[in-house]
């Protein structure tokens, strides 16, 4: 301990240790004759009070002086002998010579100690050893690392929260990972969660077995989570390098005609996606081992397969419509297309009123095919995808083949070989065999060459769809990457990029295969004198109107029912078809909100249109996301809500607590932009009458081809 200095000015009653006495002062024993002369020279010093010491009481009785040479008690409980005084002149001590006068000592407080590093002191502020200082420096470094880790963890949590809407399971996954980490940290040989204390029994066999099981489960779960992370890395486009390489592999070619006069009800198709899928039979770049021939034997390029994949704005289903390659069409004038360079030459190719469907691609390339398909369907083609033979084979081989049910053996007279010799319910098709299966047009027993092939193509694609959506592919990053790479390397198109496809795929996440329907356009069923398939115009027009209006189709699996009433995610009920007393729209004030409709400015345009029917539109703004267009109203305001719903075909009604007299129209992804004059009836789209013999294949169908 460091000595505590006296307060400044305090008199300790004795000279400081190691200091000389004051001038004229000597340390004589009590009672020495020299003390009297010493005190007399100091005048009043003897009577001065000494700080911190009790002074004698002058009123107290005077005690007799002790006899010299006797023992007397002192104030500390001990005894002290009173020395005998020597007569004057008989002192036993010789007188000291006079000492030179020295300056008077002044007691001053000690100087403040220099600041010391906290790391170099103990809790008592004493200096510590170098080893302890080094240990504390290490502790400080670890503390800084811990702080940085906590900051990074907080940033990661904020990032996950930001994207919570896209990944609603993120919170549960994070909690699961933390639990799995805790379990996985247990050593594989550990038999108890805590080491037993001396004298206490260790873990029982049951406890040891439970811990081992938890450890093994944790390891398996960690492998599964890691695999799923790799899938998410690919499927959500997080692998930037993978996306870039795949996008760069797609050849871009002009194919869209968005301003065509053939497009029907363009406003009603807002938000829909219509992919035109073309399988080209070009042999350009094909090697002999590919087994598809070469450009010398089969020059040029034709559209061997043509399909439209329709995805409505609410992403609730997929409808794929096939066109026979020998369908007779009125081919318009087109610009010539060179398949070798994938470029247009600038030369005009005259139209033909009775041409085969596949000649549109042969003469005018992708853009000519788009014009023909839009003329037949009235759909607005938003994306074009072309793929050649090599790409198809690569995708099939990437998923390690596809199993298809084949009802009877298949022998193609043109190819002069067996395609499937041993028929069965679970025939595995790979590579060249799979390609022959979907290309064969001269199979013994087929009624017509095109229809037999189209049915086989649809069933094969259904099986490929189920395989691609299965755990065998989704949980295998190699297969998933190979499938996407094969698709990209042999693909060309317009308005196609990996980001757009991933976004579309995410919006359709969880779609049941039963909600995918393959349909063939209605035809006479027999070849005409020119050897072409003849289109049935009225049934075809009805089919595509039903598709545009999202009408249920034959063979389509119904949509999943909404959650039970009262559930937080319960959908509003359909509006009653009739109301007793229509309300004058001029007395109604309404709000129009965009609840997730992809069309920009749709709320403003709809509000303006409703104002034309007499409604007072208070404001138009973005609103909460809803799955379907809905009119929300307060209790007792049903008649007014029904009037507004009658102006918006297909709108649902939802009573909302606290809405009062407010009428809120929220436009969902299904809204096509059409409003009508109010009436006493809440209108519903009139269902189209489709032909009874419409050829359909459901994506969930596993029946034989």
XYZ file of C-alpha atoms in Angstrom:
705
model
C 0.000 0.000 0.000
C 1.209 3.513 -0.791
C 1.674 5.648 2.448
C -1.071 8.185 3.022
C 0.428 11.714 3.385
C -0.722 14.020 6.216
C -3.011 16.918 5.504
C -1.184 20.144 4.679
C -0.478 22.240 7.815
C -1.163 19.389 10.231
C 1.306 18.989 13.125
C 2.155 15.371 13.783
C 3.749 16.106 17.136
C 7.060 14.684 15.974
C 9.530 15.444 13.245
C 8.963 13.561 10.036
C 10.934 10.367 9.695
C 14.443 11.114 8.497
C 14.069 14.930 8.991
C 16.135 17.170 11.261
C 14.502 18.840 14.284
C 13.611 22.478 14.016
C 16.336 24.969 14.933
C 16.878 24.988 18.669
C 14.889 21.775 19.162
C 16.307 18.499 20.403
C 14.806 15.161 21.088
C 15.385 14.922 24.839
C 13.650 12.387 27.076
C 10.671 13.641 29.080
C 11.635 15.562 32.210
C 15.032 16.501 30.892
C 16.081 19.990 32.126
C 16.871 21.045 28.554
C 13.201 20.668 27.623
C 12.162 23.599 29.861
C 14.616 25.973 28.222
C 13.599 24.700 24.806
C 9.903 25.302 25.436
C 10.606 28.701 26.996
C 12.380 29.835 23.832
C 9.340 28.903 21.802
C 7.107 31.226 23.777
C 3.457 30.274 23.291
C 4.103 27.158 21.183
C 3.535 24.969 24.238
C 0.054 26.293 24.585
C -0.889 26.028 20.951
C -3.488 23.330 20.293
C -2.366 20.376 18.268
C -4.735 19.383 15.515
C -6.372 16.020 15.987
C -5.286 15.655 19.616
C -7.382 16.050 22.764
C -6.229 19.037 24.865
C -5.864 18.977 28.663
C -8.743 20.255 30.713
C -7.582 23.227 32.853
C -10.455 22.694 35.288
C -9.572 19.093 36.003
C -7.923 18.186 39.295
C -4.190 18.369 39.061
C -2.558 14.987 39.347
C 0.580 14.602 41.430
C 3.719 14.125 39.512
C 4.954 10.555 39.531
C 8.035 9.673 41.411
C 11.136 9.441 39.399
C 12.115 5.903 38.498
C 8.536 4.491 38.935
C 6.474 2.671 36.328
C 3.321 4.458 35.280
C 0.617 3.420 32.805
C 0.554 5.230 29.482
C -2.487 6.066 27.341
C -2.073 2.961 25.162
C -2.489 0.568 28.049
C 1.236 -0.121 28.558
C 3.672 1.148 31.198
C 6.542 3.565 30.958
C 9.327 4.253 33.443
C 9.807 7.855 34.523
C 13.536 8.557 34.258
C 15.318 10.123 37.173
C 16.400 13.712 36.714
C 20.010 14.557 37.250
C 20.891 17.611 39.280
C 22.077 20.597 37.321
C 25.611 20.303 36.265
C 25.563 16.499 36.626
C 23.921 15.659 33.282
C 25.043 12.375 31.893
C 24.863 13.795 28.349
C 27.493 16.234 27.186
C 26.099 19.369 25.595
C 25.837 19.298 21.806
C 27.678 21.840 19.768
C 25.434 24.404 18.074
C 24.234 23.407 14.618
C 23.931 25.757 11.708
C 20.451 27.123 11.165
C 18.538 25.306 8.440
C 15.482 26.500 6.567
C 12.180 25.593 8.143
C 10.598 22.510 6.599
C 7.137 22.979 5.086
C 4.867 19.996 4.606
C 3.218 19.984 1.156
C 0.805 17.439 -0.336
C 2.435 14.829 -2.568
C 2.291 15.387 -6.321
C -0.456 13.504 -8.168
C 0.670 10.208 -9.629
C 0.837 10.132 -13.426
C -2.174 8.582 -15.184
C -1.747 4.870 -15.552
C -3.441 2.577 -18.056
C -6.377 0.783 -16.545
C -5.106 -2.402 -18.091
C -1.962 -2.141 -15.937
C -3.716 -1.818 -12.571
C -5.623 -4.106 -10.288
C -8.932 -3.190 -8.705
C -6.909 -1.575 -5.882
C -5.162 0.606 -8.528
C -1.842 -1.139 -7.942
C 0.533 -1.989 -10.765
C 0.234 -5.564 -12.014
C 2.481 -7.880 -13.926
C 3.154 -8.010 -17.655
C 1.406 -11.386 -17.988
C -1.878 -10.018 -16.657
C -1.613 -6.975 -18.915
C -1.117 -9.219 -21.950
C -4.130 -11.336 -20.989
C -6.288 -8.233 -20.646
C -5.186 -6.977 -24.049
C -6.285 -10.298 -25.536
C -9.632 -9.974 -23.719
C -10.102 -6.507 -25.177
C -9.388 -7.809 -28.696
C -11.908 -10.625 -28.244
C -14.455 -8.125 -26.978
C -13.994 -6.028 -30.102
C -14.445 -9.104 -32.317
C -17.593 -10.003 -30.388
C -18.963 -6.506 -30.933
C -18.305 -6.703 -34.676
C -20.002 -10.124 -34.783
C -23.062 -8.735 -33.009
C -23.222 -5.820 -35.461
C -23.022 -8.166 -38.455
C -25.708 -10.369 -36.936
C -27.965 -7.346 -36.457
C -27.400 -6.287 -40.079
C -28.223 -9.809 -41.289
C -31.402 -9.834 -39.207
C -32.441 -6.480 -40.660
C -31.768 -7.742 -44.183
C -33.874 -10.850 -43.618
C -36.667 -8.741 -42.162
C -36.549 -6.483 -45.224
C -37.131 -9.419 -47.527
C -39.558 -11.157 -45.202
C -42.462 -10.735 -47.599
C -40.575 -12.626 -50.297
C -39.423 -15.284 -47.848
C -42.205 -15.637 -45.245
C -40.501 -18.722 -43.819
C -37.216 -16.903 -43.169
C -37.923 -16.374 -39.463
C -38.756 -20.045 -38.890
C -35.658 -21.117 -40.847
C -33.447 -18.828 -38.776
C -34.855 -20.226 -35.545
C -34.410 -23.777 -36.843
C -30.806 -23.100 -37.846
C -29.971 -21.715 -34.407
C -31.421 -24.843 -32.787
C -29.628 -27.119 -35.244
C -26.346 -25.312 -34.609
C -26.702 -25.919 -30.884
C -27.376 -29.620 -31.415
C -24.710 -30.077 -34.070
C -22.055 -28.638 -31.755
C -22.385 -31.681 -29.485
C -19.513 -34.140 -30.072
C -20.542 -37.359 -31.757
C -19.269 -39.432 -28.799
C -20.827 -37.246 -26.138
C -23.171 -39.288 -23.963
C -24.575 -36.606 -21.684
C -25.510 -33.009 -22.058
C -23.519 -32.065 -18.947
C -20.542 -33.885 -17.484
C -21.536 -35.632 -14.227
C -20.273 -34.156 -11.001
C -17.936 -36.275 -8.864
C -19.988 -38.541 -6.702
C -23.099 -38.301 -8.882
C -24.162 -41.000 -11.348
C -23.571 -40.342 -15.044
C -26.241 -40.278 -17.791
C -28.430 -43.327 -18.213
C -28.402 -45.422 -21.376
C -31.721 -43.873 -22.365
C -30.261 -40.384 -22.014
C -27.173 -41.387 -23.986
C -29.313 -42.852 -26.772
C -31.477 -39.731 -26.854
C -28.449 -37.453 -27.122
C -26.897 -39.554 -29.894
C -30.201 -39.478 -31.771
C -30.439 -35.709 -31.384
C -26.871 -35.322 -32.628
C -27.444 -37.532 -35.665
C -30.736 -35.773 -36.464
C -29.009 -32.424 -36.192
C -26.337 -33.495 -38.664
C -28.914 -34.855 -41.129
C -30.994 -31.704 -40.795
C -27.933 -29.527 -41.358
C -27.211 -31.433 -44.577
C -30.818 -30.935 -45.692
C -30.748 -27.228 -44.845
C -27.461 -26.847 -46.686
C -28.904 -28.568 -49.742
C -31.961 -26.342 -49.676
C -29.691 -23.317 -49.391
C -27.975 -24.405 -52.604
C -31.361 -24.784 -54.282
C -32.415 -21.322 -53.165
C -29.041 -20.023 -54.348
C -29.850 -21.236 -57.857
C -33.636 -20.946 -58.003
C -33.876 -17.414 -56.633
C -31.062 -16.090 -58.769
C -28.721 -15.384 -55.840
C -25.849 -16.903 -57.818
C -24.981 -13.810 -59.828
C -22.314 -15.578 -61.846
C -24.687 -18.438 -62.685
C -27.388 -16.008 -63.774
C -25.016 -13.975 -65.908
C -23.559 -17.015 -67.643
C -27.031 -18.429 -68.307
C -28.434 -15.126 -69.555
C -25.441 -14.667 -71.854
C -26.137 -18.108 -73.376
C -29.578 -17.081 -74.653
C -29.584 -15.707 -78.200
C -31.912 -12.758 -78.654
C -33.965 -12.372 -81.814
C -36.790 -10.002 -82.791
C -40.084 -11.862 -82.401
C -42.788 -9.723 -80.722
C -45.543 -7.626 -82.305
C -47.174 -5.815 -79.331
C -49.166 -3.309 -81.423
C -50.882 -5.843 -83.656
C -54.528 -5.171 -84.561
C -55.184 -8.903 -84.056
C -54.951 -8.592 -80.250
C -58.406 -8.886 -78.667
C -59.451 -7.128 -75.426
C -55.963 -5.806 -74.769
C -57.141 -4.061 -71.584
C -58.482 -7.347 -70.274
C -55.091 -8.989 -70.805
C -53.121 -6.535 -68.689
C -50.794 -8.395 -66.348
C -51.129 -11.718 -68.202
C -48.065 -13.543 -69.503
C -48.291 -15.314 -72.874
C -45.227 -17.327 -73.910
C -44.993 -18.498 -77.504
C -42.956 -21.717 -77.380
C -41.491 -22.963 -80.653
C -39.490 -26.145 -81.101
C -37.385 -25.667 -84.210
C -36.310 -28.605 -86.354
C -33.216 -26.814 -87.648
C -30.124 -29.032 -87.839
C -27.687 -26.117 -87.822
C -24.774 -26.935 -85.508
C -25.952 -30.504 -84.866
C -23.259 -33.189 -84.674
C -23.635 -36.658 -86.145
C -23.718 -38.229 -82.690
C -26.782 -36.136 -81.846
C -28.872 -38.404 -84.055
C -31.045 -35.632 -85.494
C -29.550 -35.368 -88.970
C -27.606 -32.398 -90.289
C -28.217 -29.249 -92.310
C -27.142 -30.937 -95.558
C -29.822 -33.624 -95.316
C -32.506 -31.402 -93.765
C -31.845 -27.802 -94.827
C -33.664 -24.761 -93.464
C -35.744 -24.560 -90.306
C -39.383 -25.212 -89.520
C -41.455 -24.911 -86.380
C -41.730 -28.554 -85.413
C -43.753 -27.729 -82.292
C -45.786 -24.613 -81.455
C -47.475 -23.856 -78.137
C -48.819 -20.865 -76.225
C -48.294 -20.939 -72.452
C -50.845 -18.579 -70.876
C -50.345 -17.445 -67.265
C -53.044 -15.108 -65.900
C -52.227 -12.005 -63.885
C -53.022 -13.723 -60.581
C -50.662 -16.640 -61.475
C -53.320 -19.137 -60.392
C -52.918 -21.551 -63.315
C -51.106 -22.326 -66.581
C -52.863 -23.116 -69.865
C -50.751 -24.506 -72.720
C -52.407 -24.547 -76.152
C -50.840 -26.626 -78.932
C -51.089 -25.930 -82.674
C -50.695 -28.775 -85.207
C -47.713 -28.200 -87.482
C -49.888 -29.042 -90.523
C -52.653 -26.629 -89.496
C -53.830 -24.681 -92.537
C -53.323 -20.935 -92.034
C -53.540 -17.656 -93.882
C -49.900 -16.692 -93.687
C -49.351 -12.895 -93.871
C -46.543 -11.090 -95.656
C -43.356 -11.540 -93.631
C -39.718 -10.509 -93.742
C -37.451 -13.397 -94.683
C -35.479 -14.983 -91.837
C -32.088 -16.714 -92.170
C -31.795 -19.527 -89.561
C -28.028 -19.808 -90.129
C -27.408 -16.262 -88.893
C -30.609 -15.882 -86.828
C -31.196 -12.565 -88.597
C -33.745 -11.027 -90.931
C -32.577 -10.324 -94.486
C -34.901 -7.416 -95.344
C -36.512 -9.371 -98.183
C -40.327 -9.541 -98.176
C -41.998 -12.946 -98.479
C -45.513 -12.816 -99.941
C -48.350 -14.242 -97.897
C -50.193 -17.487 -98.630
C -53.848 -18.212 -97.779
C -53.579 -22.012 -97.536
C -50.093 -22.497 -96.141
C -49.074 -25.003 -93.483
C -48.464 -23.652 -89.991
C -44.805 -24.676 -89.918
C -43.973 -22.688 -93.049
C -44.459 -19.444 -91.120
C -41.207 -20.087 -89.282
C -39.497 -21.425 -92.401
C -40.239 -18.259 -94.375
C -40.452 -15.448 -91.857
C -38.876 -16.750 -88.654
C -40.086 -16.000 -85.099
C -41.831 -12.715 -85.967
C -43.948 -14.337 -88.670
C -44.991 -17.134 -86.280
C -46.030 -14.520 -83.706
C -48.218 -12.720 -86.256
C -49.939 -15.985 -87.211
C -50.559 -17.094 -83.615
C -51.880 -13.691 -82.510
C -54.224 -13.712 -85.517
C -55.676 -17.078 -84.477
C -55.837 -16.580 -80.702
C -56.253 -12.841 -80.137
C -53.734 -13.203 -77.286
C -50.956 -10.663 -76.863
C -47.683 -12.603 -77.003
C -45.404 -11.140 -74.328
C -42.406 -13.504 -74.609
C -41.009 -15.750 -77.327
C -38.922 -18.849 -76.608
C -37.420 -21.045 -79.307
C -35.463 -24.207 -78.583
C -33.759 -26.709 -80.870
C -33.297 -30.467 -80.700
C -30.038 -30.315 -78.776
C -31.611 -28.229 -76.027
C -34.496 -30.645 -75.608
C -32.198 -33.641 -75.303
C -29.976 -31.769 -72.852
C -32.854 -30.889 -70.535
C -34.120 -34.477 -70.472
C -30.664 -35.897 -69.797
C -29.994 -33.243 -67.129
C -32.844 -34.634 -65.002
C -31.666 -38.205 -65.689
C -34.549 -39.118 -67.981
C -38.338 -38.982 -67.798
C -40.742 -41.810 -67.001
C -43.824 -41.986 -69.235
C -46.719 -44.417 -69.418
C -46.850 -45.895 -72.954
C -50.005 -47.819 -73.741
C -48.703 -49.858 -76.691
C -45.427 -50.402 -78.549
C -44.404 -47.612 -80.941
C -42.900 -48.215 -84.385
C -42.307 -45.243 -86.709
C -42.482 -46.123 -90.393
C -40.621 -42.980 -91.481
C -37.736 -43.475 -89.050
C -38.029 -47.223 -89.683
C -37.306 -48.202 -86.100
C -38.900 -49.097 -82.805
C -39.206 -46.104 -80.507
C -40.731 -48.039 -77.608
C -40.725 -51.797 -78.091
C -41.701 -52.796 -74.567
C -44.711 -50.705 -73.554
C -45.651 -50.197 -69.916
C -46.843 -47.809 -67.240
C -43.375 -46.588 -66.300
C -41.126 -46.445 -69.367
C -37.950 -44.408 -68.859
C -37.010 -42.228 -71.831
C -33.633 -40.550 -72.293
C -31.633 -38.786 -74.986
C -32.378 -39.863 -78.567
C -35.240 -42.131 -77.524
C -37.003 -39.249 -75.755
C -36.457 -37.007 -78.782
C -37.886 -39.646 -81.141
C -40.868 -40.116 -78.830
C -41.958 -36.472 -79.167
C -40.984 -36.081 -82.870
C -42.518 -39.248 -84.322
C -45.298 -38.444 -86.830
C -45.713 -41.791 -88.617
C -46.478 -44.179 -85.782
C -48.501 -47.252 -86.633
C -52.038 -46.909 -85.314
C -52.190 -43.078 -85.156
C -55.402 -41.673 -86.636
C -53.611 -38.545 -87.844
C -49.911 -37.821 -87.800
C -50.212 -34.506 -85.977
C -52.701 -35.447 -83.261
C -50.901 -38.577 -82.193
C -47.670 -36.627 -81.913
C -49.290 -33.695 -80.056
C -50.816 -36.017 -77.449
C -47.446 -37.691 -76.898
C -45.741 -34.305 -76.621
C -48.258 -33.069 -74.064
C -47.997 -36.190 -71.918
C -44.213 -36.178 -72.135
C -44.050 -32.497 -71.128
C -46.433 -33.255 -68.233
C -44.045 -35.949 -67.024
C -41.055 -33.645 -67.532
C -42.870 -30.944 -65.539
C -43.530 -33.315 -62.637
C -39.922 -34.533 -62.730
C -38.537 -30.979 -62.754
C -40.743 -30.086 -59.766
C -39.791 -33.232 -57.816
C -37.302 -33.469 -54.972
C -35.029 -35.537 -57.249
C -34.289 -32.351 -59.189
C -34.976 -29.538 -56.737
C -32.723 -31.096 -54.085
C -29.948 -31.867 -56.568
C -28.051 -28.662 -57.468
C -26.216 -30.507 -60.251
C -29.413 -31.553 -61.999
C -31.030 -28.181 -61.438
C -28.045 -26.330 -62.875
C -27.754 -28.747 -65.791
C -31.434 -28.373 -66.618
C -31.242 -24.562 -66.643
C -27.947 -24.525 -68.544
C -29.243 -26.882 -71.243
C -32.319 -24.726 -71.603
C -30.270 -21.549 -71.959
C -27.589 -22.902 -74.291
C -30.104 -24.101 -76.879
C -32.600 -21.263 -76.481
C -33.262 -18.126 -78.466
C -36.049 -15.635 -77.986
C -37.385 -12.168 -77.357
C -37.995 -10.533 -73.964
C -36.306 -13.492 -72.281
C -33.817 -13.212 -69.426
C -33.108 -15.293 -66.375
C -34.231 -12.591 -63.926
C -37.647 -12.374 -65.593
C -38.044 -16.155 -65.625
C -37.005 -16.456 -61.977
C -39.434 -13.711 -60.989
C -42.206 -15.480 -62.883
C -41.285 -18.787 -61.273
C -41.350 -17.248 -57.786
C -44.810 -15.785 -58.435
C -46.028 -19.293 -59.320
C -44.352 -20.984 -56.353
C -46.503 -23.763 -54.941
C -48.659 -24.127 -58.084
C -50.158 -27.612 -58.231
C -49.392 -29.652 -61.366
C -53.145 -30.194 -61.638
C -53.526 -26.486 -62.355
C -51.534 -26.919 -65.582
C -53.742 -27.817 -68.550
C -52.636 -28.790 -72.069
C -55.176 -28.117 -74.839
C -55.126 -28.591 -78.600
C -56.924 -26.071 -80.796
C -60.160 -27.552 -82.222
C -59.891 -28.880 -85.791
C -62.011 -31.010 -88.093
C -59.897 -34.040 -87.248
C -59.233 -35.136 -90.806
C -56.861 -33.820 -93.429
C -58.390 -31.727 -96.197
C -57.601 -32.317 -99.888
C -54.408 -30.277 -99.504
C -53.260 -32.549 -96.651
C -53.762 -29.845 -94.005
C -55.669 -29.730 -90.716
C -58.686 -27.393 -90.870
C -59.279 -25.096 -87.894
C -62.784 -24.818 -86.359
C -63.073 -21.050 -86.012
C -66.030 -20.598 -83.618
C -64.900 -23.170 -81.022
C -61.360 -21.769 -81.273
C -62.565 -18.214 -80.642
C -64.632 -19.420 -77.657
C -61.607 -21.261 -76.254
C -59.385 -18.189 -76.268
C -62.127 -15.935 -74.853
C -62.459 -18.415 -71.984
C -58.712 -18.249 -71.456
C -58.691 -14.440 -71.421
C -61.620 -14.364 -68.950
C -59.985 -16.991 -66.671
C -62.891 -19.376 -67.161
C -62.428 -22.919 -65.777
C -61.453 -25.402 -68.478
C -62.340 -29.074 -68.988
C -60.048 -31.399 -67.069
C -58.589 -28.562 -65.000
C -58.177 -29.196 -61.291
C -60.225 -26.676 -59.271
C -58.318 -23.996 -57.429
C -57.634 -24.660 -53.753
C -60.548 -23.496 -51.581
C -60.018 -20.307 -49.590
C -59.252 -20.541 -45.843
C -62.190 -20.999 -43.514
C -64.242 -17.930 -42.709
C -62.727 -16.006 -39.814
C -59.195 -17.013 -40.748
C -56.784 -14.068 -41.166
C -56.251 -15.098 -44.797
C -59.866 -15.855 -45.613
C -60.959 -14.572 -49.011
C -64.094 -12.414 -49.277
C -67.247 -14.100 -50.514
C -68.668 -13.564 -53.980
C -71.146 -10.736 -54.258
C -74.853 -11.638 -54.241
C -76.202 -11.729 -57.768
C -79.163 -9.437 -57.148
C -80.106 -6.594 -54.853
C -83.551 -5.307 -53.960
C -82.987 -1.548 -54.115
C -80.236 -0.161 -56.342
C -78.587 3.025 -55.063
C -78.067 6.100 -57.228
C -74.282 6.233 -57.891
C -74.406 10.051 -57.723
C -74.982 9.735 -53.970
C -71.960 7.476 -53.437
C -68.431 8.566 -52.549
C -65.842 5.924 -53.300
C -62.121 5.280 -52.971
C -60.224 3.366 -55.677
C -56.994 1.656 -54.595
C -54.467 -0.491 -56.437
C -54.147 -3.711 -54.440
C -51.395 -5.428 -56.416
C -52.522 -5.008 -60.004
C -49.386 -4.891 -62.188
C -50.769 -2.201 -64.500
C -49.369 1.219 -63.755
C -51.940 3.977 -63.229
C -54.816 1.483 -63.177
C -56.443 3.049 -60.094
C -56.526 6.523 -61.677
C -57.975 5.278 -64.961
C -60.596 3.159 -63.207
C -61.597 6.067 -60.981
C -62.029 8.316 -64.007
C -64.162 5.682 -65.730
C -66.404 5.237 -62.668
C -66.755 9.007 -62.329
C -68.243 8.933 -65.817
C -71.065 6.770 -64.439
C -71.853 9.305 -61.694
C -69.723 8.049 -58.782
C -67.872 10.646 -56.707
C -64.272 9.449 -56.518
C -62.664 10.820 -53.345
C -59.125 9.693 -54.189
C -57.088 7.019 -55.989
C -53.990 5.635 -54.266
C -51.944 2.466 -53.762
C -53.630 0.150 -51.279
C -53.198 -3.158 -49.466
C -52.438 -6.213 -51.582
C -55.445 -8.453 -52.247
C -55.715 -11.716 -54.231
C -58.961 -10.662 -55.949
C -60.699 -7.369 -56.728
C -62.937 -6.507 -53.787
C -65.392 -3.848 -52.588
C -65.090 -3.240 -48.840
C -67.938 -1.647 -46.921
C -69.305 -1.161 -43.420
C -72.247 -2.881 -41.790
C -75.584 -1.572 -43.053
C -74.096 -0.300 -46.325
C -74.683 -3.458 -48.353
C -76.932 -1.861 -50.992
C -74.378 0.827 -51.843
C -71.581 -1.773 -51.985
C -73.623 -3.958 -54.344
C -74.221 -0.981 -56.625
C -70.478 -0.323 -56.862
C -69.723 -4.035 -57.350
C -72.221 -4.158 -60.221
C -70.024 -1.639 -62.059
C -66.913 -3.841 -61.683
C -67.461 -7.285 -63.264
C -66.238 -10.082 -61.020
C -65.686 -7.889 -57.943
C -66.197 -9.516 -54.540
C -67.934 -7.989 -51.519
C -66.334 -7.899 -48.081
C -67.891 -6.397 -44.962
C -65.168 -4.602 -43.023
C -65.597 -3.575 -39.358
C -65.066 0.128 -38.819
C -65.561 1.088 -42.478
C -68.706 3.067 -41.665
C -70.207 4.617 -44.793
C -66.956 4.398 -46.787
C -66.883 2.401 -50.019
C -63.417 1.145 -50.952
C -62.731 -0.531 -54.285
C -59.406 -2.417 -54.227
C -58.179 -3.619 -57.618
C -56.475 -7.018 -57.474
C -54.238 -8.774 -60.028
C -57.347 -10.240 -61.708
C -58.831 -6.852 -62.654
C -58.829 -6.394 -66.429
C -59.651 -2.681 -66.456
C -63.298 -3.073 -67.489
C -66.083 -1.144 -65.694
C -69.746 -0.855 -66.679
C -72.790 1.204 -65.785
C -74.293 0.264 -62.389
C -77.349 -1.971 -62.290
C -79.407 -4.034 -59.906
C -77.336 -7.100 -60.794
C -73.747 -7.790 -59.860
C -72.438 -8.970 -63.203
C -70.316 -12.042 -63.794
C -68.567 -12.934 -67.070
C -70.775 -15.088 -69.251
C -69.117 -18.515 -69.525
C -68.107 -19.583 -72.992
C -69.591 -22.732 -74.509
C -66.639 -24.956 -75.275
C -66.808 -28.022 -77.540
C -67.513 -31.254 -75.696
C -64.719 -33.106 -77.507
C -62.026 -30.534 -76.698
C -58.689 -32.360 -76.459
C -57.074 -31.681 -73.064
C -54.347 -33.205 -70.904
C -53.939 -32.267 -67.256
C -50.466 -31.649 -65.888
C -51.184 -34.003 -63.004
C -52.424 -36.774 -65.290
C -50.285 -39.918 -65.230
C -52.421 -41.932 -67.660
C -50.900 -43.667 -70.669
C -50.103 -41.879 -73.926
